[in-house]
mmCIF file of C-alpha atoms and ligand atoms in Angstrom:
data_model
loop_
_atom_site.group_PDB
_atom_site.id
_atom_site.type_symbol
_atom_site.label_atom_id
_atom_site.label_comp_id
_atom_site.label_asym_id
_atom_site.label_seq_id
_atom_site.Cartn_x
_atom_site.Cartn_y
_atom_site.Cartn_z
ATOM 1 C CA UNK A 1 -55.609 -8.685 81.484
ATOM 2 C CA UNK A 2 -54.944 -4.684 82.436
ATOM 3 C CA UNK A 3 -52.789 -2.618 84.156
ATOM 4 C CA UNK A 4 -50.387 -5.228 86.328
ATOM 5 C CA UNK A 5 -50.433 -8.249 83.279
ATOM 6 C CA UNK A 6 -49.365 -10.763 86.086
ATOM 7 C CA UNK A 7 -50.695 -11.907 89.684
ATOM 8 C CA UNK A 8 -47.251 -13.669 90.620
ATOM 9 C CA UNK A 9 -45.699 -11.306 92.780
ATOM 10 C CA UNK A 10 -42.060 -10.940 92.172
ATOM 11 C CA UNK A 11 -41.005 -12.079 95.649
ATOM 12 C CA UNK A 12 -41.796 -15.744 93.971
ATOM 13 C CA UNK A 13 -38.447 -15.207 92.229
ATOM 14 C CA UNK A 14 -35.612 -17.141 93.061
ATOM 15 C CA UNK A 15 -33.105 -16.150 90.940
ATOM 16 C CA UNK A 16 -32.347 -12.675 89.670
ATOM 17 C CA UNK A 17 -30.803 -12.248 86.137
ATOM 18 C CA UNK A 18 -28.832 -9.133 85.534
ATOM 19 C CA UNK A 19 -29.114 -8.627 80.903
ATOM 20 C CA UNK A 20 -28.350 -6.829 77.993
ATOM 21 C CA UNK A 21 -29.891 -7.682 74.837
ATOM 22 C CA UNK A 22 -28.412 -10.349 72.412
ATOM 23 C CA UNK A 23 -25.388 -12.686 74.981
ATOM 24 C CA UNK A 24 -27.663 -11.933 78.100
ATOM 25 C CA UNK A 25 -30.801 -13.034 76.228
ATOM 26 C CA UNK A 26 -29.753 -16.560 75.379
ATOM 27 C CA UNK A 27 -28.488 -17.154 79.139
ATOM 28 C CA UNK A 28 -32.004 -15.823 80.425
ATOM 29 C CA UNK A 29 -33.763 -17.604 78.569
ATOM 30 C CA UNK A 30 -31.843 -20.829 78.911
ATOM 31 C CA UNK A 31 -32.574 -19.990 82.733
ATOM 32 C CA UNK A 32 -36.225 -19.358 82.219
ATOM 33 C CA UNK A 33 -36.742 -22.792 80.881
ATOM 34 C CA UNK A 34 -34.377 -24.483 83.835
ATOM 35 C CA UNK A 35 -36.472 -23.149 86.777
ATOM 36 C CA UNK A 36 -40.104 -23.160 87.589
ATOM 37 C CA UNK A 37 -42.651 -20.572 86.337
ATOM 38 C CA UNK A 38 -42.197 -17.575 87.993
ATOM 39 C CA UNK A 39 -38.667 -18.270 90.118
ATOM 40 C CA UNK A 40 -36.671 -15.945 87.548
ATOM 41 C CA UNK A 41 -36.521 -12.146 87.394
ATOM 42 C CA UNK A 42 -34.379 -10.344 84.236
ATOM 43 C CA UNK A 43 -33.191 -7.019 84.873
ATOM 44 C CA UNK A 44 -32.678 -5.580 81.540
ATOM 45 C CA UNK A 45 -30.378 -2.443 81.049
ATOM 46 C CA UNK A 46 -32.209 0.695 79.694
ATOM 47 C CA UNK A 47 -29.374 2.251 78.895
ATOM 48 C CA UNK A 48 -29.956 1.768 74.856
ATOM 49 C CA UNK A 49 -33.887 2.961 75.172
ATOM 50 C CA UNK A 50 -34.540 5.983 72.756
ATOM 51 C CA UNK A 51 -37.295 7.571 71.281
ATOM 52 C CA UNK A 52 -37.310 7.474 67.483
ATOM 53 C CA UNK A 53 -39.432 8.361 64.587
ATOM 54 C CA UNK A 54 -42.027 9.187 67.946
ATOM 55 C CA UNK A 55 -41.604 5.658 69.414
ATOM 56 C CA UNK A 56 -40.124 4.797 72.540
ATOM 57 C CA UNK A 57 -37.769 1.544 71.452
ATOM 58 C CA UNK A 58 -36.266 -0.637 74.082
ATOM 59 C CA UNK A 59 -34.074 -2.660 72.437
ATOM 60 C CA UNK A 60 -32.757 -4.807 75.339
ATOM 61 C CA UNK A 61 -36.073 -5.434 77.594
ATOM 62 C CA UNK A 62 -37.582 -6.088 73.707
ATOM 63 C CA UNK A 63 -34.352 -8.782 72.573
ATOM 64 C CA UNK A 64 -35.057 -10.481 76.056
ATOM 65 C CA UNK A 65 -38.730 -10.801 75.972
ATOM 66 C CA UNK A 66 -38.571 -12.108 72.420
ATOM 67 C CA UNK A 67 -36.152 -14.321 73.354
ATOM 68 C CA UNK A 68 -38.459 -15.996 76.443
ATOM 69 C CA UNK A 69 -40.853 -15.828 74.284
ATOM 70 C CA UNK A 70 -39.350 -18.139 71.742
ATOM 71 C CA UNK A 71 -40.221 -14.992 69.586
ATOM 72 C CA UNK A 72 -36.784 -13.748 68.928
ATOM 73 C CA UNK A 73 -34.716 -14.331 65.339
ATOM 74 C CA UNK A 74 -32.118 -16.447 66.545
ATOM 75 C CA UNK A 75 -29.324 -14.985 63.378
ATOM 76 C CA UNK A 76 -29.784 -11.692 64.219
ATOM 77 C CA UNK A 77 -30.289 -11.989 67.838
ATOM 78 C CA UNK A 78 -32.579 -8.695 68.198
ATOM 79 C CA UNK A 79 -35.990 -7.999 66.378
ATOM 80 C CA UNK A 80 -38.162 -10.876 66.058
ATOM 81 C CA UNK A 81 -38.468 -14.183 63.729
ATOM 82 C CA UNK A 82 -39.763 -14.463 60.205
ATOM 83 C CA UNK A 83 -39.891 -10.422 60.399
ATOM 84 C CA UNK A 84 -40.994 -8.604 57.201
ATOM 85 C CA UNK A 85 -39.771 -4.812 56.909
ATOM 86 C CA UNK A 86 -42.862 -3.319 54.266
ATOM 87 C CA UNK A 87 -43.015 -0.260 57.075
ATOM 88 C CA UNK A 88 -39.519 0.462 56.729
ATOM 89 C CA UNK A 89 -40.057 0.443 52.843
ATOM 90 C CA UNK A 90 -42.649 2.925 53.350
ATOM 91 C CA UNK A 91 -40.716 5.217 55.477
ATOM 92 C CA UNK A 92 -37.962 4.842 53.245
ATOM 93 C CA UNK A 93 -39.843 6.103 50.597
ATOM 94 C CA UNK A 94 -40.926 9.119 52.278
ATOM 95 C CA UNK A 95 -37.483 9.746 52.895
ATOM 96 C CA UNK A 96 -37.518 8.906 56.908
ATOM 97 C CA UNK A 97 -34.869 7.972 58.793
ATOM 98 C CA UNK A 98 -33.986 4.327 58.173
ATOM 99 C CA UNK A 99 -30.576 3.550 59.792
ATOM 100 C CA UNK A 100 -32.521 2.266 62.645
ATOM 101 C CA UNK A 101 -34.680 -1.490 60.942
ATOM 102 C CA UNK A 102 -37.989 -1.487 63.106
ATOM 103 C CA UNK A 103 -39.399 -4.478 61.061
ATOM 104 C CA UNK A 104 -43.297 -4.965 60.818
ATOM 105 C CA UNK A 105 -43.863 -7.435 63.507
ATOM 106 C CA UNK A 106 -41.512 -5.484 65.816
ATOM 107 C CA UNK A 107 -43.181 -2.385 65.225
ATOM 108 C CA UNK A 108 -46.451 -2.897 66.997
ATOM 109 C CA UNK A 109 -44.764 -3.209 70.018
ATOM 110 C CA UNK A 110 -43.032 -0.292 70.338
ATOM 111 C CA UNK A 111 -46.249 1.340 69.038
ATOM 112 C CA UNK A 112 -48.326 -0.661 71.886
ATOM 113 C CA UNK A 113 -45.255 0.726 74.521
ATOM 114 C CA UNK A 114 -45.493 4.538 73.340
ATOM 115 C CA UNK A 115 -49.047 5.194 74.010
ATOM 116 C CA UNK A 116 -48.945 3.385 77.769
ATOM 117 C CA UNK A 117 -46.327 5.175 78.436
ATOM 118 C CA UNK A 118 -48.154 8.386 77.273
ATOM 119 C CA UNK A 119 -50.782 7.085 79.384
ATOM 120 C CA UNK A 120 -49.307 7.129 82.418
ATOM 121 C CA UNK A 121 -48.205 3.439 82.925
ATOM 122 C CA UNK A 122 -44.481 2.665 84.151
ATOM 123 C CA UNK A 123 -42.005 0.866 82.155
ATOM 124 C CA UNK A 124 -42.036 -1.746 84.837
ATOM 125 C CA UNK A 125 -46.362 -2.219 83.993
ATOM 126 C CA UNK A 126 -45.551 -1.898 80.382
ATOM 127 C CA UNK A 127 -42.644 -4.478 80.570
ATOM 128 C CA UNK A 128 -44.255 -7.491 82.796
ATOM 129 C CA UNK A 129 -47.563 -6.795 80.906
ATOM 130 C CA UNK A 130 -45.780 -7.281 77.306
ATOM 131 C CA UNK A 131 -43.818 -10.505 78.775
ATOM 132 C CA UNK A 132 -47.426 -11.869 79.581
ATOM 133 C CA UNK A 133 -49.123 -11.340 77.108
ATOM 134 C CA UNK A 134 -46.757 -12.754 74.325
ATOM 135 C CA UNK A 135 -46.319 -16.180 76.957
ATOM 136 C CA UNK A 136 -43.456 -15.686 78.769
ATOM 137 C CA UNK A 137 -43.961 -16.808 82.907
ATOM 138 C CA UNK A 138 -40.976 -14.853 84.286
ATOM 139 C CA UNK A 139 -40.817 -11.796 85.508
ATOM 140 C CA UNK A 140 -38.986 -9.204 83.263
ATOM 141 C CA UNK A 141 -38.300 -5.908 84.531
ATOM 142 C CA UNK A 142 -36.775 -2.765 83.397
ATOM 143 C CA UNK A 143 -33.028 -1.538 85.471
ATOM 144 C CA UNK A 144 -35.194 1.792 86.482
ATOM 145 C CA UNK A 145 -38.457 3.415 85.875
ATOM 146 C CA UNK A 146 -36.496 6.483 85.471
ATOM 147 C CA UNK A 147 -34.433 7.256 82.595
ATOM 148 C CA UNK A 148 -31.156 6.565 82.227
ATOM 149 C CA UNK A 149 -29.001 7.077 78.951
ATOM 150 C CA UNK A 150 -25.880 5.453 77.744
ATOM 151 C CA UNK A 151 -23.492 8.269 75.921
ATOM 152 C CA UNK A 152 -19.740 7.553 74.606
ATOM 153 C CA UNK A 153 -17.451 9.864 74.673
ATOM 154 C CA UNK A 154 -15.475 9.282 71.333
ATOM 155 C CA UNK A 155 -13.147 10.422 68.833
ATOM 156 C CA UNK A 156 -16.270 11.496 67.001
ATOM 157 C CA UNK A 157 -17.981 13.615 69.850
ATOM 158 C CA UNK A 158 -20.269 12.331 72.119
ATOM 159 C CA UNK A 159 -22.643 10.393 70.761
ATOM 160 C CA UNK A 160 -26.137 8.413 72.021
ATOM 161 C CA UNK A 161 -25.843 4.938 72.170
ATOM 162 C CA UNK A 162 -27.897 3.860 69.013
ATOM 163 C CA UNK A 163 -25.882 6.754 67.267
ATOM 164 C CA UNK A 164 -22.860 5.392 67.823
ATOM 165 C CA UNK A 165 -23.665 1.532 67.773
ATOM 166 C CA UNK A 166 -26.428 1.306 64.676
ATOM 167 C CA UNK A 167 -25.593 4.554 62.909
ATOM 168 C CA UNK A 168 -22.328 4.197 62.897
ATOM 169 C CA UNK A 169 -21.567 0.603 63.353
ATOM 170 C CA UNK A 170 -19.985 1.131 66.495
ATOM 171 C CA UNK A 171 -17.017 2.440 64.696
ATOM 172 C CA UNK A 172 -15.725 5.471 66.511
ATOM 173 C CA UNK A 173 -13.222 5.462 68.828
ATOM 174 C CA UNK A 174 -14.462 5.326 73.045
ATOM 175 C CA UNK A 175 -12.415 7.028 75.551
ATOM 176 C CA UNK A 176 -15.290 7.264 78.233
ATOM 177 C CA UNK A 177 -18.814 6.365 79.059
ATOM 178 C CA UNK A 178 -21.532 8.168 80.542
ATOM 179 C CA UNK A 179 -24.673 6.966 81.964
ATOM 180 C CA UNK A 180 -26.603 10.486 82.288
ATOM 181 C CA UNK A 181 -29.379 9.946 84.639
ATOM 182 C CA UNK A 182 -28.290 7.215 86.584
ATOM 183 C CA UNK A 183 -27.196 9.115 90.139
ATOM 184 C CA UNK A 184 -30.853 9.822 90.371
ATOM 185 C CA UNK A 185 -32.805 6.766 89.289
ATOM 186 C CA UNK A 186 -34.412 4.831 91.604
ATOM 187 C CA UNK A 187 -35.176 1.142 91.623
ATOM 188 C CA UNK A 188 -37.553 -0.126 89.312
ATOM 189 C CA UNK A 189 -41.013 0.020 91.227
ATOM 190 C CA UNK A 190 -41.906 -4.157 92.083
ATOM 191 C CA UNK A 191 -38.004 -4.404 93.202
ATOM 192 C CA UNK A 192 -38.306 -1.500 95.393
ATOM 193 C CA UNK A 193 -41.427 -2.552 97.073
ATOM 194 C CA UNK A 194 -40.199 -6.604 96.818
ATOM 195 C CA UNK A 195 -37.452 -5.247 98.788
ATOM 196 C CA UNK A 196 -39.045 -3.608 101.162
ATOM 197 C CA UNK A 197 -41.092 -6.352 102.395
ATOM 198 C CA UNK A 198 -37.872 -8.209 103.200
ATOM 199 C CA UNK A 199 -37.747 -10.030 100.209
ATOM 200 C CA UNK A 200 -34.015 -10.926 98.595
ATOM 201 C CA UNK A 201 -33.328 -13.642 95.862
ATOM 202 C CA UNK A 202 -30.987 -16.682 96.405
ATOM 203 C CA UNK A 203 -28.773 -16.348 93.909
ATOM 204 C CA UNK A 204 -27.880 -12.913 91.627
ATOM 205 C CA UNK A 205 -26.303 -13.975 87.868
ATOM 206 C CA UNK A 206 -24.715 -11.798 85.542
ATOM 207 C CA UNK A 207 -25.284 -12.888 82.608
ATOM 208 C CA UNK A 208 -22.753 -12.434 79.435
ATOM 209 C CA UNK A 209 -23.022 -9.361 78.324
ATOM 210 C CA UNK A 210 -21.063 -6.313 77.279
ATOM 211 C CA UNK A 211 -19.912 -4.944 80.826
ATOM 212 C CA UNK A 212 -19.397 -1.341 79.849
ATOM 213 C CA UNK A 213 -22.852 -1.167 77.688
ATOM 214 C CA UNK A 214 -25.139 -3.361 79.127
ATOM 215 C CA UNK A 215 -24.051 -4.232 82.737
ATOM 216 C CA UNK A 216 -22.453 -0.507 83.787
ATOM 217 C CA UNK A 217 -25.399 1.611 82.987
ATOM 218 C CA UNK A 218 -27.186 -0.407 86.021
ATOM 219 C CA UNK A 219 -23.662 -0.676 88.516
ATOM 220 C CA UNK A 220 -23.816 3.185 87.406
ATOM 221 C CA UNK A 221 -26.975 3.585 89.340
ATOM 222 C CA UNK A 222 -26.142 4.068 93.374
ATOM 223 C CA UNK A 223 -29.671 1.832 94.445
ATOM 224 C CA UNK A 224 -28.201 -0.984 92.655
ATOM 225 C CA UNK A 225 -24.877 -0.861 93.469
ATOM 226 C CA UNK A 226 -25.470 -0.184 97.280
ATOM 227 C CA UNK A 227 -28.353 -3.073 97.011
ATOM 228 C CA UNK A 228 -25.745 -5.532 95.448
ATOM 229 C CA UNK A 229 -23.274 -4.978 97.713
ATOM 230 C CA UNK A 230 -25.005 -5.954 100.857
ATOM 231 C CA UNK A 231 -27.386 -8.406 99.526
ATOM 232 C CA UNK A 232 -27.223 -11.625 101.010
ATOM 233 C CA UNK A 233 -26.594 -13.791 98.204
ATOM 234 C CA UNK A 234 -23.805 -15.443 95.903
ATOM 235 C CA UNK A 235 -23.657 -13.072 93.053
ATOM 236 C CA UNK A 236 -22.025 -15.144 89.759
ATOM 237 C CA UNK A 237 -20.945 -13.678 86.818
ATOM 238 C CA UNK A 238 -20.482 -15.335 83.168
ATOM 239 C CA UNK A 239 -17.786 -13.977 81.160
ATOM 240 C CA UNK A 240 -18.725 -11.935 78.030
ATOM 241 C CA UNK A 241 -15.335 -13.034 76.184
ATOM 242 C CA UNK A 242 -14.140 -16.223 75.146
ATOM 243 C CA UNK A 243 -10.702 -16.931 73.733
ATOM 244 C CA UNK A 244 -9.902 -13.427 73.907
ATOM 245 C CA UNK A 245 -13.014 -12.149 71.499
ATOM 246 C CA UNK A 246 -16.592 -11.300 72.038
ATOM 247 C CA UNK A 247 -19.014 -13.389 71.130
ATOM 248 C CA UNK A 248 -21.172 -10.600 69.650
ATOM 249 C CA UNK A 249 -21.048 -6.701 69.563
ATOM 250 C CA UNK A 250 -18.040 -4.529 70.337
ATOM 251 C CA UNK A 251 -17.227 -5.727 73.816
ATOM 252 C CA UNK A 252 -13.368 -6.463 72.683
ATOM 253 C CA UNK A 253 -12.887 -3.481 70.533
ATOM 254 C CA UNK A 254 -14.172 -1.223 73.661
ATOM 255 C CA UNK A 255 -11.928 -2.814 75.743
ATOM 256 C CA UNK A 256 -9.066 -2.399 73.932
ATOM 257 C CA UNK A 257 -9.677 1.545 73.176
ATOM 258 C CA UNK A 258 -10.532 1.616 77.122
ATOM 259 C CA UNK A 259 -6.507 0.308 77.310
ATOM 260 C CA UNK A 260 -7.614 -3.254 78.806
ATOM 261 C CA UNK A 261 -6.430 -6.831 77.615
ATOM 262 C CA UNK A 262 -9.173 -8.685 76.167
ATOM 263 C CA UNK A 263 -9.606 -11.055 78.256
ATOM 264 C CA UNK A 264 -12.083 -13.013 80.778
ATOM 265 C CA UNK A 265 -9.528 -11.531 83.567
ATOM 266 C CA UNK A 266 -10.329 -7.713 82.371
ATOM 267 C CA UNK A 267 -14.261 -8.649 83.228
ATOM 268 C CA UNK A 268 -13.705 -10.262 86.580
ATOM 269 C CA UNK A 269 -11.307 -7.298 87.503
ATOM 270 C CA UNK A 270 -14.059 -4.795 86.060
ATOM 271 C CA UNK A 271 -16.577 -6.689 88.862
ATOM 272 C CA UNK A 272 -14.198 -7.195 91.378
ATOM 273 C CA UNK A 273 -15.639 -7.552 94.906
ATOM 274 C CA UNK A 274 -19.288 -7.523 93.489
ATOM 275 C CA UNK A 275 -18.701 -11.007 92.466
ATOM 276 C CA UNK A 276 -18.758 -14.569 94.485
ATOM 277 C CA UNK A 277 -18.259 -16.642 91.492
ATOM 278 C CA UNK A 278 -17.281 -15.758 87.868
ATOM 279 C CA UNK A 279 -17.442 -18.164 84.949
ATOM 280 C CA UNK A 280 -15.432 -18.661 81.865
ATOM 281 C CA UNK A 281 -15.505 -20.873 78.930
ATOM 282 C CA UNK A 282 -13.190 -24.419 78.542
ATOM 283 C CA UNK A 283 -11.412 -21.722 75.877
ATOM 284 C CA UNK A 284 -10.126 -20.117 78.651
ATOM 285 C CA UNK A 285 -9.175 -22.614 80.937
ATOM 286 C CA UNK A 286 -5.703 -21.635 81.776
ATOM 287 C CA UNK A 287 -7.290 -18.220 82.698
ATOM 288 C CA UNK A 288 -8.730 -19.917 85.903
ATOM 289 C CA UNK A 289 -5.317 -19.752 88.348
ATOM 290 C CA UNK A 290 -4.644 -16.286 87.734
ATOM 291 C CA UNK A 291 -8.454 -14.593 87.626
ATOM 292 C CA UNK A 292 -9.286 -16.610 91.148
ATOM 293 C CA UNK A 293 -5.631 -15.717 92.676
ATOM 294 C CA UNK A 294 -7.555 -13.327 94.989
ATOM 295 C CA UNK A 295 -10.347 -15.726 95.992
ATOM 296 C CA UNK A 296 -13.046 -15.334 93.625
ATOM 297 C CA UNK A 297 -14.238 -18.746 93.140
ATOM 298 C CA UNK A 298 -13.780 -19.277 89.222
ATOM 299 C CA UNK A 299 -15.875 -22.099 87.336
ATOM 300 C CA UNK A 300 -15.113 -23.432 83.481
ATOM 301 C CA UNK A 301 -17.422 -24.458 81.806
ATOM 302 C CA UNK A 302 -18.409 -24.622 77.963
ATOM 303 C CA UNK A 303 -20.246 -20.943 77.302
ATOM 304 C CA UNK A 304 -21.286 -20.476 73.604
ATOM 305 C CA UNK A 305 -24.465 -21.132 73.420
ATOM 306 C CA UNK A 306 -25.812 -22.088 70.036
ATOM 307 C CA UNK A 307 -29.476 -23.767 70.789
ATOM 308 C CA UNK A 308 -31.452 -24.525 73.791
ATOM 309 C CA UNK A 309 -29.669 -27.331 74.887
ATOM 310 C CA UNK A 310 -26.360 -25.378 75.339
ATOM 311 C CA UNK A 311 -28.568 -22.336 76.812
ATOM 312 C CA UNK A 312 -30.544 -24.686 79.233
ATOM 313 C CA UNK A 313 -26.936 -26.818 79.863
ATOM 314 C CA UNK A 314 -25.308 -23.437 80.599
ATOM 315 C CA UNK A 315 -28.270 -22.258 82.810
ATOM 316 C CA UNK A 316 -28.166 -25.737 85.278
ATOM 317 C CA UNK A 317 -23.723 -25.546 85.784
ATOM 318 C CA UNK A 318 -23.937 -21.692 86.380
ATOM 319 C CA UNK A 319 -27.179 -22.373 89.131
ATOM 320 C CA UNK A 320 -25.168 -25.346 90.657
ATOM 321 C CA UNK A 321 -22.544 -23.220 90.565
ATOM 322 C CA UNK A 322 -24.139 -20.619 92.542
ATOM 323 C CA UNK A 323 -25.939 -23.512 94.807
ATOM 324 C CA UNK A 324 -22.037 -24.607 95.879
ATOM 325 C CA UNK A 325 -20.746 -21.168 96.716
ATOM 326 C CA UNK A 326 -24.025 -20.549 98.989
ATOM 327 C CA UNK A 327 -23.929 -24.240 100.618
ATOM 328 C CA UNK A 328 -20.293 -23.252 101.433
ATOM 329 C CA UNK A 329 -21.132 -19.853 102.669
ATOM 330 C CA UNK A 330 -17.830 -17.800 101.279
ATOM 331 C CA UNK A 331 -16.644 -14.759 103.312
ATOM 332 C CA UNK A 332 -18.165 -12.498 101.525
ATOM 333 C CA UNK A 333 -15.950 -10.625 99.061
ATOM 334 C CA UNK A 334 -17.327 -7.259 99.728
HETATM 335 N N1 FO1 B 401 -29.239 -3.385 65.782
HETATM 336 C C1 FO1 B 401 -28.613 -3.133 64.627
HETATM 337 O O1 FO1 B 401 -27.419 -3.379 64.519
HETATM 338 N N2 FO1 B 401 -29.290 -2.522 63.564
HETATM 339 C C2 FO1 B 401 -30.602 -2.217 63.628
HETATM 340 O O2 FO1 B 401 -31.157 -1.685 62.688
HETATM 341 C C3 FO1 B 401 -31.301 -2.542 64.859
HETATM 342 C C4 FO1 B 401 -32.658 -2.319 64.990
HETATM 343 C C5 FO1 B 401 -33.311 -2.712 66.182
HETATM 344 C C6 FO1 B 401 -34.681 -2.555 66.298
HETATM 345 C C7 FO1 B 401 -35.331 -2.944 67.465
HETATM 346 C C8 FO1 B 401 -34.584 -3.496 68.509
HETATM 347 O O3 FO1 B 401 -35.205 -3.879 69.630
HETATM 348 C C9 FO1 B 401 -33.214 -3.662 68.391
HETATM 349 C C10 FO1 B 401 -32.567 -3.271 67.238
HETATM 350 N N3 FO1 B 401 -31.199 -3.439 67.087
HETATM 351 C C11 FO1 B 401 -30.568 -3.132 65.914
HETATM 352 C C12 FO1 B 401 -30.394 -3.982 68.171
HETATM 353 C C13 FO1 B 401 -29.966 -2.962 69.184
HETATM 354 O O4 FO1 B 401 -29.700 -1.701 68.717
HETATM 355 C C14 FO1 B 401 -28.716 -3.420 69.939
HETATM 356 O O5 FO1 B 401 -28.398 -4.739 69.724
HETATM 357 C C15 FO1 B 401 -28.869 -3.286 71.383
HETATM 358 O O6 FO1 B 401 -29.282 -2.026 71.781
HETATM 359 C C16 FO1 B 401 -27.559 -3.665 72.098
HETATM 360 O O7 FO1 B 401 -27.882 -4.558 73.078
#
């Protein structure tokens, strides 16, 4: 296999997937196993993507392709399964930077990643060719080809994402986000030309991930946003926060220091008219009245996912979901 990794054309996908890494991972997958080969594109944010220790590390794209892959370490949620970490010994030794764990396994990939990309191949090639060669029959695709950064402005300075998040353990306190880059990046290459031809998908999902770190850094980037606002197609979003928590990372703490509730109503607000449908866990039940006042169609529906069955149940009530809001063909929000 060279250059393009797969002959399916991405205008075989039905469904397009909007991810960050861990939350968003379990969803895609869990919607890579419901459909046919081939009918899912994931859109994974770049945002987090930095170059370290002269690798270029994509954290997300890497955390979603493991997880298709049935590669990923389910406890941890990023890196890969029964990982050793004898390289980070090494650089340890040599006194290295090792706040960042690039275990053994993991490593060759973002070895593999650096020299195409010094070679001249996008991170669009580089992505669908490292999806199919580790298995996985969906299409994965990077938010841009360009580069786009996610920076927080915080009571520390502003920091780069890993900085803040892995360094520092996501302590410091946010006041703003900035997604340098993003007014000029263009649409990741097969999109662009899938759209051209005419192509659109039938149904656009969200999946449940941190809005301001993982969802925002693509919203931030004017193709997208212009592109999801006329596309012609229920757009259904699953809520990040259950019970008033995040599931995983620092969604809740952000959103508190960003002088929000935490709260499934704070996400569908931060959408707004983007959305056709938004989803939120039996947790949150009373929730539904209130976040669907202004006619945003609001499903509940049991979100944590813990194994494949509760991915793959999630994946089927979220694509029915969709299925009823298109069948019904809602005035369009936006
Ligand atoms: N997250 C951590 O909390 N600590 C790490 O040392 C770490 C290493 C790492 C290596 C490769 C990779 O693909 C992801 C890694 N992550 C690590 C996760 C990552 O920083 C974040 O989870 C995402 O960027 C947020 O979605």
């Amino acid at each position: 296999m060279s250059g393009s990794a797969s002959s399916v054309p991405l205008t075989e996908a039905r469904v397009l997937a909007l991810s960050g890494g861990v939350g968003g991972a379990k969803l895609a997958r869990g919607l890579g196993r419901t459909l046919p080969d081939w009918h899912l594109a994931v859109v994974c944010n770049t945002g987090d993507d930095f170059s370290h220790l002269g690798l270029e590390i994509c954290p997300d794209l890497d955390s979603v392709t493991y997880a298709m892959a049935g590669l990923a370490d389910a406890a941890r949620g990023w890196g890969r399964a029964g990982e050793t970490w004898q390289a980070m010994e090494t650089l340890r030794a040599l006194g290295a930077a090792d706040w960042f764990a690039l275990g053994d396994r993991d490593l060759g990939l973002h070895v593999w990643r650096t020299e195409r990309l010094r070679g001249g191949a996008t991170l669009s090639e580089i992505a669908a060719e490292a999806a199919a060669r580790l298995g996985v029959s969906q299409h994965l695709l990077p938010m841009s080809d360009d580069v786009v950064r996610t920076r927080l402005v915080t009571d520390a300075g502003t920091l780069d994402f890993q900085d803040y998040f892995v360094r520092r353990r996501a302590v410091p306190v946010v006041s703003a986000l900035q997604y340098p880059g993003a007014v000029e990046a263009r649409l990741p290459a097969p999109l662009a030309a899938a759209l051209a031809g005419g192509w659109h998908p039938d149904t656009i999902v969200i999946c449940p991930s941190n809005p301001y770190l993982s969802i925002d850094p693509i919203l931030a980037i004017p193709a997208w946003r212009d592109w999801l606002t006329r596309v012609d197609c229920p757009i259904v979003a699953v809520s990040p926060i259950v019970g008033g928590r995040a599931l995983k990372g620092c969604a809740a703490k952000m959103m508190l220091e960003l002088g929000h509730e935490v709260s499934a109503t704070t996400v569908a607000r931060h959408y707004g008219a983007l959305l056709d449908g938004f989803v939120i866990d039996t947790a949150d039940a009373a929730l539904a009245g209130r976040i669907g006042c202004d006619g945003l169609a609001v499903r509940v529906l049991p979100t944590v996912m813990y194994d494949d069955a509760d991915r793959d149940a999630l994946a089927r009530a979220v694509l029915e979901f969709a299925g009823s809001l298109a069948a019904h063909a809602p005035a369009r929000r936006r």
